[in-house]
PDB file of C-alpha atoms in Angstrom:
ATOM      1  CA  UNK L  71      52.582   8.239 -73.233  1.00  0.00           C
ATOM      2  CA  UNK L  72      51.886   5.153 -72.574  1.00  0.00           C
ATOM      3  CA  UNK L  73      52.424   1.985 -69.797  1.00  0.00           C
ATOM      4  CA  UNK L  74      52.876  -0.771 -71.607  1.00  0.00           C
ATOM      5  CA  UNK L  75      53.497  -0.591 -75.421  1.00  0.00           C
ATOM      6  CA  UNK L  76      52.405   1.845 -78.255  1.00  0.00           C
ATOM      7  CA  UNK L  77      50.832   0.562 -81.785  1.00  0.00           C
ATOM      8  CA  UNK L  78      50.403   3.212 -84.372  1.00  0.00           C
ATOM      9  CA  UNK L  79      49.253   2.787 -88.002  1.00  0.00           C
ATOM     10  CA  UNK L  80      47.144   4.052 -90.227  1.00  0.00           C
ATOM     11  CA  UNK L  81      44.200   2.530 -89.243  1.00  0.00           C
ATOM     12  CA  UNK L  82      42.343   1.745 -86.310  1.00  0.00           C
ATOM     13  CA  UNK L  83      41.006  -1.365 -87.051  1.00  0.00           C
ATOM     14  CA  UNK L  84      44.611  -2.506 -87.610  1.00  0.00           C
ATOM     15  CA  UNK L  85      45.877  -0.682 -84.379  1.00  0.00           C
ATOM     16  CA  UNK L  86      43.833  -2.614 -82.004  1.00  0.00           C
ATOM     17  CA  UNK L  87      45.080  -5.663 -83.383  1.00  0.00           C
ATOM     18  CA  UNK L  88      48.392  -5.134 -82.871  1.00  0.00           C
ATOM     19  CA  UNK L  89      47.707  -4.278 -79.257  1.00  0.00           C
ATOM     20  CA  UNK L  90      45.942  -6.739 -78.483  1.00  0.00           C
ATOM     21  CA  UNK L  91      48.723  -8.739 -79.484  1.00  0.00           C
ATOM     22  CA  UNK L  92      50.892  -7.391 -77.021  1.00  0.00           C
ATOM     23  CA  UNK L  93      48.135  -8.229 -74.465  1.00  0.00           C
ATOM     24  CA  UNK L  94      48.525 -11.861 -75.592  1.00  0.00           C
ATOM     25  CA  UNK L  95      52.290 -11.613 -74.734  1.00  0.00           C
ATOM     26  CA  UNK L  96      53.638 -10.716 -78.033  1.00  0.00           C
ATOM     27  CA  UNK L  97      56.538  -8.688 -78.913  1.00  0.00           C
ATOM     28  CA  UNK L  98      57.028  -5.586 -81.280  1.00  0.00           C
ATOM     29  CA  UNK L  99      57.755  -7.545 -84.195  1.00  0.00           C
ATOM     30  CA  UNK L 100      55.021 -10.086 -83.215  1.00  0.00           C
ATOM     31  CA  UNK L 101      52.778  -6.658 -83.390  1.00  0.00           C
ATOM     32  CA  UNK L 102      54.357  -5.427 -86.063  1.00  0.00           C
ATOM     33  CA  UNK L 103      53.226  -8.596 -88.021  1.00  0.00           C
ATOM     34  CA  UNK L 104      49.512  -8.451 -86.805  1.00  0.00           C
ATOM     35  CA  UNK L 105      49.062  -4.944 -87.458  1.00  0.00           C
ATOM     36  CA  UNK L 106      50.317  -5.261 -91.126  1.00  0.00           C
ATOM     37  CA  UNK L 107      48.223  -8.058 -92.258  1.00  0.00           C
ATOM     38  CA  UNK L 108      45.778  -6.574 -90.519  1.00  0.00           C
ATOM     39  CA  UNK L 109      46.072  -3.522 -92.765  1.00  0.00           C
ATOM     40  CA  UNK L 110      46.105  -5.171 -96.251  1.00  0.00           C
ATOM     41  CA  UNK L 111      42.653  -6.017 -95.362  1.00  0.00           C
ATOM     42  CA  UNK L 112      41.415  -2.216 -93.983  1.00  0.00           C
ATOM     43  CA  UNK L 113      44.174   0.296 -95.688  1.00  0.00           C
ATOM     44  CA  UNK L 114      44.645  -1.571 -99.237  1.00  0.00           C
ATOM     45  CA  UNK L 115      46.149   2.184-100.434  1.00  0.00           C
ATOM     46  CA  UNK L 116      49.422   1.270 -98.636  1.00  0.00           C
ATOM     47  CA  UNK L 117      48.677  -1.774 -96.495  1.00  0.00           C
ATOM     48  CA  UNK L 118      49.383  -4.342 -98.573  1.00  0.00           C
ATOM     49  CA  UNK L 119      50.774  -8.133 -99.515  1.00  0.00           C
ATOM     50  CA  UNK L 120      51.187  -7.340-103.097  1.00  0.00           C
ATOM     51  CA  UNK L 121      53.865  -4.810-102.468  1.00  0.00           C
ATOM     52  CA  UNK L 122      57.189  -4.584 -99.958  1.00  0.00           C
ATOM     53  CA  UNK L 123      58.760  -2.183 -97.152  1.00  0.00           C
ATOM     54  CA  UNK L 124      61.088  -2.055 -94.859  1.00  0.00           C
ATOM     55  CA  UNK L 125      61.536  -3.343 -91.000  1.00  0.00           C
ATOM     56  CA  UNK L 126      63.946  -1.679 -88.632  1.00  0.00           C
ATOM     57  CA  UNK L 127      64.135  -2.996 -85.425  1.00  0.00           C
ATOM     58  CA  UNK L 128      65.851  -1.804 -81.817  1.00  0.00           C
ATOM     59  CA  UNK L 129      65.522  -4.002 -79.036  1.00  0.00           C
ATOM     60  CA  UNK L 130      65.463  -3.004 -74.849  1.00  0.00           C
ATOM     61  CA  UNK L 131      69.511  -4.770 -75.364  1.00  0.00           C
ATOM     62  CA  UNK L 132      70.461  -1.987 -77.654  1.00  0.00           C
ATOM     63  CA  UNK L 133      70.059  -4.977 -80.680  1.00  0.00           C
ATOM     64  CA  UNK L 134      69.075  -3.080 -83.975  1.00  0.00           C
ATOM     65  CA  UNK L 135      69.321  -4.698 -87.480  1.00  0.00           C
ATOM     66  CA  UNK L 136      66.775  -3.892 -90.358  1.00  0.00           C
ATOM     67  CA  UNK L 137      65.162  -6.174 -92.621  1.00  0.00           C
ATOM     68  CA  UNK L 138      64.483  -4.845 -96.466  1.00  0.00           C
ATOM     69  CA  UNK L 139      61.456  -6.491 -98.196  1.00  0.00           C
ATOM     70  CA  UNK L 140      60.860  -4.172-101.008  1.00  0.00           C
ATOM     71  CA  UNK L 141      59.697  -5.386-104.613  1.00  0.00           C
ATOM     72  CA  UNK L 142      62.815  -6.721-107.073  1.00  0.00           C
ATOM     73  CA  UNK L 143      62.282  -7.158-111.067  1.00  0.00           C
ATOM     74  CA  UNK L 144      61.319 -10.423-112.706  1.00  0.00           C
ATOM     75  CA  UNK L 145      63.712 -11.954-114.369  1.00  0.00           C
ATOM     76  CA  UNK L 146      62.143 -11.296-117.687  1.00  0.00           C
ATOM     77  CA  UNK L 147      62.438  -7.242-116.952  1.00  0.00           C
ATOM     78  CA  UNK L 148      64.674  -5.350-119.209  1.00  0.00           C
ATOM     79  CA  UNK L 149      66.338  -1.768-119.127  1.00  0.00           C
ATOM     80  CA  UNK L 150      64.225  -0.159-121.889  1.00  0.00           C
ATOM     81  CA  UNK L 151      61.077  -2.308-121.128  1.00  0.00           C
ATOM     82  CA  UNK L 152      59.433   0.883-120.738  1.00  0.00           C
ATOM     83  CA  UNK L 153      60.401   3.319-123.734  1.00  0.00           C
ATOM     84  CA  UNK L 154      58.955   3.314-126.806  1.00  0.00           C
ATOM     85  CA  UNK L 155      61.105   3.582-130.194  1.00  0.00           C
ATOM     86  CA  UNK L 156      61.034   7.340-129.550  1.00  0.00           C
ATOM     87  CA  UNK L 157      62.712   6.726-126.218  1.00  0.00           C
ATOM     88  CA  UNK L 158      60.199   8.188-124.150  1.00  0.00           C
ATOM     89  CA  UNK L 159      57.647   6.073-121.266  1.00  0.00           C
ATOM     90  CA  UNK L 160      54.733   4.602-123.263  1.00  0.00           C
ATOM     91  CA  UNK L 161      51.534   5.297-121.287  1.00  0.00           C
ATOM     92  CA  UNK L 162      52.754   5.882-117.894  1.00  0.00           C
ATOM     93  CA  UNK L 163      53.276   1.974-118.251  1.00  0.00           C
ATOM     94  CA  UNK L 164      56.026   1.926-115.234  1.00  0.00           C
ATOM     95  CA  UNK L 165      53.329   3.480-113.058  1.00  0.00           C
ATOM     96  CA  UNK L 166      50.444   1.630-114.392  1.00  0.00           C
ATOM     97  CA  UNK L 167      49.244  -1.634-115.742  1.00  0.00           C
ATOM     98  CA  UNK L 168      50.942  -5.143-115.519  1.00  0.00           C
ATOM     99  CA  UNK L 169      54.611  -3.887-116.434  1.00  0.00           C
ATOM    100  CA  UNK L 170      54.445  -1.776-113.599  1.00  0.00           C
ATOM    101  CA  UNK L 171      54.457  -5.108-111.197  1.00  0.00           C
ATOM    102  CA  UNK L 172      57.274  -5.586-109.044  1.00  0.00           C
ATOM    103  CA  UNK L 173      58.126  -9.326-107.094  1.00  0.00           C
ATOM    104  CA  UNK L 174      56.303  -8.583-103.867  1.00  0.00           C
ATOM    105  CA  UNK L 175      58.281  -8.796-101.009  1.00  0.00           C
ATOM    106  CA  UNK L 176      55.793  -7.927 -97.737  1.00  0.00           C
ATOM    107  CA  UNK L 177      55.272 -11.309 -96.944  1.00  0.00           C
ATOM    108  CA  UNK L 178      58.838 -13.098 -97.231  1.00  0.00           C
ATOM    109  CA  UNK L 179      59.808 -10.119 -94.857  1.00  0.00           C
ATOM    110  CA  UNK L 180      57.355 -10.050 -92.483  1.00  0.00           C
ATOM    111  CA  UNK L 181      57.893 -14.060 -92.446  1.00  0.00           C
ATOM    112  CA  UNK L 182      61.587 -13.258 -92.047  1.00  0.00           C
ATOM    113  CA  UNK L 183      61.735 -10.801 -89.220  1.00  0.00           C
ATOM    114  CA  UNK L 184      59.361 -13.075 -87.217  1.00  0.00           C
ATOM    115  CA  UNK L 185      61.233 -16.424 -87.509  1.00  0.00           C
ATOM    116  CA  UNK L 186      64.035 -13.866 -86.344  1.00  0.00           C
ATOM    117  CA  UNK L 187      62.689 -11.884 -83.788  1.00  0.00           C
ATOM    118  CA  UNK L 188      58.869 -12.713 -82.900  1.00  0.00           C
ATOM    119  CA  UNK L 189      57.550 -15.156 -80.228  1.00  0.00           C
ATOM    120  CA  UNK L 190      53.718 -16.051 -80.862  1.00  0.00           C
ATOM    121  CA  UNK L 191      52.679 -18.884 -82.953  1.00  0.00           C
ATOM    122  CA  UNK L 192      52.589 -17.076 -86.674  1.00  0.00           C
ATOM    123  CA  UNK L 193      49.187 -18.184 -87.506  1.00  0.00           C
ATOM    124  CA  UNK L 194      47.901 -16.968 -84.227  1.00  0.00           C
ATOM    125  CA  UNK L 195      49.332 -13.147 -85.897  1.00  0.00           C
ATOM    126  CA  UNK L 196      47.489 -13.402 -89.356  1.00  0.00           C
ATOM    127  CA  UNK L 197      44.404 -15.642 -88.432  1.00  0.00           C
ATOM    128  CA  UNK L 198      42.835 -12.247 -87.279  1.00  0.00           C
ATOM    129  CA  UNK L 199      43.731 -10.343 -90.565  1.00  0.00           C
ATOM    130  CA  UNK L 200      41.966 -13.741 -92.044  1.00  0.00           C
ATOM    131  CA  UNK L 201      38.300 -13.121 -90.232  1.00  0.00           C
ATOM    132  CA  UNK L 202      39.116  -9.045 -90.859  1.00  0.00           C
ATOM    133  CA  UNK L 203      38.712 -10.111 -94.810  1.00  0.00           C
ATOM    134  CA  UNK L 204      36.317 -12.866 -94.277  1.00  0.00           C
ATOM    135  CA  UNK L 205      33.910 -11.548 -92.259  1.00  0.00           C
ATOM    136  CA  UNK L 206      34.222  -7.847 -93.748  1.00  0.00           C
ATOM    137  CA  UNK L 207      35.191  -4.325 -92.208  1.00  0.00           C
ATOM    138  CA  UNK L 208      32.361  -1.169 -92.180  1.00  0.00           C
ATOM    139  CA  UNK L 209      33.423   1.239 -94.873  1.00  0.00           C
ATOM    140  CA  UNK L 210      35.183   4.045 -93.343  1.00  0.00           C
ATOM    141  CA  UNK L 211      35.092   7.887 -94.748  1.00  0.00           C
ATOM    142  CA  UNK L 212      38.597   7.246 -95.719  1.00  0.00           C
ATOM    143  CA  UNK L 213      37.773   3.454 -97.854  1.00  0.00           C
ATOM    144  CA  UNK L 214      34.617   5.354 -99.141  1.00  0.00           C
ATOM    145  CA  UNK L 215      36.090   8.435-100.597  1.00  0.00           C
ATOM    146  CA  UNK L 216      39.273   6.492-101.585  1.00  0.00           C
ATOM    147  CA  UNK L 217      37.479   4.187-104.047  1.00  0.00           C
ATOM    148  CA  UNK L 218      35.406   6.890-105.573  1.00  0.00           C
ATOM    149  CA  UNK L 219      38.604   9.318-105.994  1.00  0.00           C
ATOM    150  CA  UNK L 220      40.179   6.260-108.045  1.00  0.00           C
ATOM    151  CA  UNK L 221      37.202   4.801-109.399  1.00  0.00           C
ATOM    152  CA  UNK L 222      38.095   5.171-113.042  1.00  0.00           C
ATOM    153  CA  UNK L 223      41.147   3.308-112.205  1.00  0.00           C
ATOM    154  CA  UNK L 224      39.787   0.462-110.928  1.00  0.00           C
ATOM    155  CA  UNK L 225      37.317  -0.112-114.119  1.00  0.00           C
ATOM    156  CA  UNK L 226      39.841  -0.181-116.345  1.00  0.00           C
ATOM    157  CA  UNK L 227      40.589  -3.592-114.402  1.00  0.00           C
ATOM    158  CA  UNK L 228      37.360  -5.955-113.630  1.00  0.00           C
ATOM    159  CA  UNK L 229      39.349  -7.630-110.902  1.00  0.00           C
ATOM    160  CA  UNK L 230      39.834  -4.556-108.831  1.00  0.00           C
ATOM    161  CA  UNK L 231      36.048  -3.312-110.178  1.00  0.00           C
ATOM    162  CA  UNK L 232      34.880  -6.487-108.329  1.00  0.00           C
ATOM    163  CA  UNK L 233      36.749  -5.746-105.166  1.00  0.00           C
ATOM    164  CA  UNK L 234      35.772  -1.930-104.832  1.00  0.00           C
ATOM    165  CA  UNK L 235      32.359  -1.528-106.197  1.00  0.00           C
ATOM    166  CA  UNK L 236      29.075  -3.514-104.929  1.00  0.00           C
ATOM    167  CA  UNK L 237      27.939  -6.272-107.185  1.00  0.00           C
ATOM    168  CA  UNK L 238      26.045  -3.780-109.424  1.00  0.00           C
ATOM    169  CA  UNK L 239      28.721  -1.539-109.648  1.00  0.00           C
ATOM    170  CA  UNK L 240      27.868   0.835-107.840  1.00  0.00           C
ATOM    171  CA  UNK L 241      30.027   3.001-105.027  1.00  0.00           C
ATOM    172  CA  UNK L 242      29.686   1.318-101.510  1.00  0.00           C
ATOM    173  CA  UNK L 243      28.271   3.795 -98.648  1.00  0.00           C
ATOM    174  CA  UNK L 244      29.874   4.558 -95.485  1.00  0.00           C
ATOM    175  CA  UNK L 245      28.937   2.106 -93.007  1.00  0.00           C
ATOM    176  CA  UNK L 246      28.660  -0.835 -95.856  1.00  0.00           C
ATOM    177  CA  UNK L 247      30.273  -4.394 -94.857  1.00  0.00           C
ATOM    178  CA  UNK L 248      32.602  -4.763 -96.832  1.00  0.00           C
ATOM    179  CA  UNK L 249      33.396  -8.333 -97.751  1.00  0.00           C
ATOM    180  CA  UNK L 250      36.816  -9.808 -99.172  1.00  0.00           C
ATOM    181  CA  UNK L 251      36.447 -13.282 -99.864  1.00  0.00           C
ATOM    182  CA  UNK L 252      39.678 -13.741-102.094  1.00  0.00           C
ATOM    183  CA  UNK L 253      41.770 -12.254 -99.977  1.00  0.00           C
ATOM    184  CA  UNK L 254      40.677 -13.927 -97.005  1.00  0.00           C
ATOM    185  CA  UNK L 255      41.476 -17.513 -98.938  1.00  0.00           C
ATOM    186  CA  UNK L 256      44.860 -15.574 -99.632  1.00  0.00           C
ATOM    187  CA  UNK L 257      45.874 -14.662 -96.088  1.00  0.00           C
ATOM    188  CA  UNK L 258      44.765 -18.167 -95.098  1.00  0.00           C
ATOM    189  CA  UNK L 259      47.135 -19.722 -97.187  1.00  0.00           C
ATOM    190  CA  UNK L 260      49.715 -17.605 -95.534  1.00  0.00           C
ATOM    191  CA  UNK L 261      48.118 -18.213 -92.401  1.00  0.00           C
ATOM    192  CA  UNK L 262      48.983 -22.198 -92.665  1.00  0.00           C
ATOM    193  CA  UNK L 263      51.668 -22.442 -95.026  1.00  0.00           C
ATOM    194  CA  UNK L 264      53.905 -19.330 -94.140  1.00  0.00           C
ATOM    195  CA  UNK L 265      56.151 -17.844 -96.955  1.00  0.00           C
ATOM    196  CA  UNK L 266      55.375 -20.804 -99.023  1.00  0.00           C
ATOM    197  CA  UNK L 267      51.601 -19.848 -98.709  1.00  0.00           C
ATOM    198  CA  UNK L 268      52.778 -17.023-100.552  1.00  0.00           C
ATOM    199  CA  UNK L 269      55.320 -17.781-103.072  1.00  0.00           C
ATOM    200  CA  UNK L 270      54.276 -21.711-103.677  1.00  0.00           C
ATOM    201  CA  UNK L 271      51.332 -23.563-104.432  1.00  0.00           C
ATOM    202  CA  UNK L 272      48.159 -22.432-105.013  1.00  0.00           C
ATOM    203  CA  UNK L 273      48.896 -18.762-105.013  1.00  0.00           C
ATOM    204  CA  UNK L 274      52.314 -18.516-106.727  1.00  0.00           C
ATOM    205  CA  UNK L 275      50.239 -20.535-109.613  1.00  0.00           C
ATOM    206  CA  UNK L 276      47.814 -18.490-110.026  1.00  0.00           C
ATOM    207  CA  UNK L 277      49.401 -14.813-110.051  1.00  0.00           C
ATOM    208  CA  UNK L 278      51.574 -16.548-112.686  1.00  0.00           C
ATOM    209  CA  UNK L 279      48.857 -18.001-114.575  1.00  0.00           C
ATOM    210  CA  UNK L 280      47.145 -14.000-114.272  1.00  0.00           C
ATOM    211  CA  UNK L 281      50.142 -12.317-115.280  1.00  0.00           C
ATOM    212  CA  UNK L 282      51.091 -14.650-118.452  1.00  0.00           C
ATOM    213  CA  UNK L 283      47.293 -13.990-119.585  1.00  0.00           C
ATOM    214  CA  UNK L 284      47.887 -10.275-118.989  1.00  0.00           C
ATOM    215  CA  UNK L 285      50.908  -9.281-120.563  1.00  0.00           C
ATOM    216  CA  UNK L 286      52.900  -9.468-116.820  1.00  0.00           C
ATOM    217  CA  UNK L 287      56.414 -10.775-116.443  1.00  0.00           C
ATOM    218  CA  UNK L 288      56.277 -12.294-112.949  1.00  0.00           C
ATOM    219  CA  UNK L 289      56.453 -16.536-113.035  1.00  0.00           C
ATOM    220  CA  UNK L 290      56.249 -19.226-110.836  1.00  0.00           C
ATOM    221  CA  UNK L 291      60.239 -19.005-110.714  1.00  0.00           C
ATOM    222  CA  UNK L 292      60.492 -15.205-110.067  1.00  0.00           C
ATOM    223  CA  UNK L 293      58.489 -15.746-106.467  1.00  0.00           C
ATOM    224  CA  UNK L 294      60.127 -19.090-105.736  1.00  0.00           C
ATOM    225  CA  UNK L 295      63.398 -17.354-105.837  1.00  0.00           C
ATOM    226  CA  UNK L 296      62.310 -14.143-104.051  1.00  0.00           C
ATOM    227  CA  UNK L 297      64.179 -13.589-100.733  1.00  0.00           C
ATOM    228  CA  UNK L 298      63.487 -11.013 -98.195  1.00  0.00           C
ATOM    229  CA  UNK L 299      67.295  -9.541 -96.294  1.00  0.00           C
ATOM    230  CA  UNK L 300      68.295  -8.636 -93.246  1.00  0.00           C
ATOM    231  CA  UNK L 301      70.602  -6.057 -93.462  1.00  0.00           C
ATOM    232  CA  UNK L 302      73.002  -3.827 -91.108  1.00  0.00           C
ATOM    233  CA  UNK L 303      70.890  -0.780 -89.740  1.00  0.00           C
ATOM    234  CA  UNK L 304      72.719   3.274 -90.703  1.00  0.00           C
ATOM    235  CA  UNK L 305      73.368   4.002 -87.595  1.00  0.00           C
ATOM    236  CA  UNK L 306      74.205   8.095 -86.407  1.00  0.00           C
ATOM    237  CA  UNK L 307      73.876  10.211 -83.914  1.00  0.00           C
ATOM    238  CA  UNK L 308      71.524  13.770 -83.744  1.00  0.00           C
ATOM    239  CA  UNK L 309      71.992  16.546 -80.670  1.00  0.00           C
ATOM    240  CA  UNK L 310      72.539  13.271 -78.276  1.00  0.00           C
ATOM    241  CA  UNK L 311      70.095  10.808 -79.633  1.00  0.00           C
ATOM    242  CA  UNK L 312      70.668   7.689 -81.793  1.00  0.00           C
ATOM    243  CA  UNK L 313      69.966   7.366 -85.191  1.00  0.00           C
ATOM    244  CA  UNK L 314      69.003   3.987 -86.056  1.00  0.00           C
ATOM    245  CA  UNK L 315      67.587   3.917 -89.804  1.00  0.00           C
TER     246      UNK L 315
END
């Protein structure tokens, strides 16, 4: 129970951000927007701005709509883009690897509900996911084991070797800073541009430029043209409670 207003997430760091949010006389989706930039920077397993989700929102009025963000194919994607001449998946490749890349979505959404629905200034609601990265976050039991238990997945890529592993390669300890330079410059792009920090400029050119140079399908076009939709909630009703999904 609680007075005033309840964040939850996966992680703590993220948590406190999104209350003190709500201290600073934000709303649930101005929260809601803290809290997950906050987490692409101290839960990159789901937390993320490289990936997409879903919104739904119920207001003190009874107001509930939903806004869907998730991940869309490039335009180059094709039905069988998967399957070898045998017909079956090639090397897990629409799990891993650059195929597996959907358009992400996170940010148009979260951009989208809060020109909607939120009331604080939206750099004031990344700027502190900006020092998270910049300044760096301890490394929790949950980072630490994390990056170990997927270690060998992260070589087979240098750019995610270079984010998880210390500079000689080795695992980082718990209690480690760790530091996230690229992101930060990522989030502060957001930070001053909004969507288009995102899905313009700097950025858009070079995931595009990364992809084309790795065998990925997503261009310059395929974020330009990415839009995040608000949509009707599913609403029901359960032994006298509403449903609102």
């Amino acid at each position: 129970r609680a007075k005033n207003g309840v964040v939850s997430s996966a992680s703590r760091l993220a948590s406190e951000i999104g209350v003190e949010t709500l201290k600073q006389g934000g709303n649930a989706v101005d929260a809601a927007v803290a809290t997950a930039f906050a987490m692409a920077v101290t839960h990159p397993s789901a937390g993320n701005i490289g990936g997409g989700g879903f919104l739904v929102y119920h207001g003190e009025d009874g107001h509930a709509t939903t806004f869907d963000f998730r991940e869309k194919a490039a335009l180059a994607a094709t039905e069988r883009m998967y399957l070898g001449l045998n017909g079956q998946v090639v090397n897990n490749s629409n799990h891993f690897g650059m195929l597996a890349i959907g358009v992400p979505g996170t940010v148009a959404g979260l951009y989208k509900a809060h020109q909607e629905l939120g009331s604080l200034p939206w750099e004031d609601l990344v700027s502190p996911a900006v020092a998270l990265a910049r300044d760096g976050i301890p490394i929790t039991y949950s980072l630490q084991t994390g990056f170990a238990r997927n270690a060998s997945r992260f070589r087979q890529y240098p750019s995610s070797a270079k984010k998880f592993f210390r500079e000689d390669g080795s695992f980082y300890e718990l209690g480690d800073i760790w530091l996230q330079p690229d992101l930060a410059n990522t989030l502060e792009l957001i930070k001053d541009n909004g969507r288009d920090g995102f899905y313009g400029g700097e950025n858009a050119r070079r995931l595009s430029d990364f992809m084309s140079a790795n065998g990925g399908l997503i261009t310059e076009e395929d974020l330009e043209i990415y839009e995040a939709v608000e949509r009707e909630p599913i609403l029901g009703n359960y032994r006298g409670y509403e449903i609102v999904s």
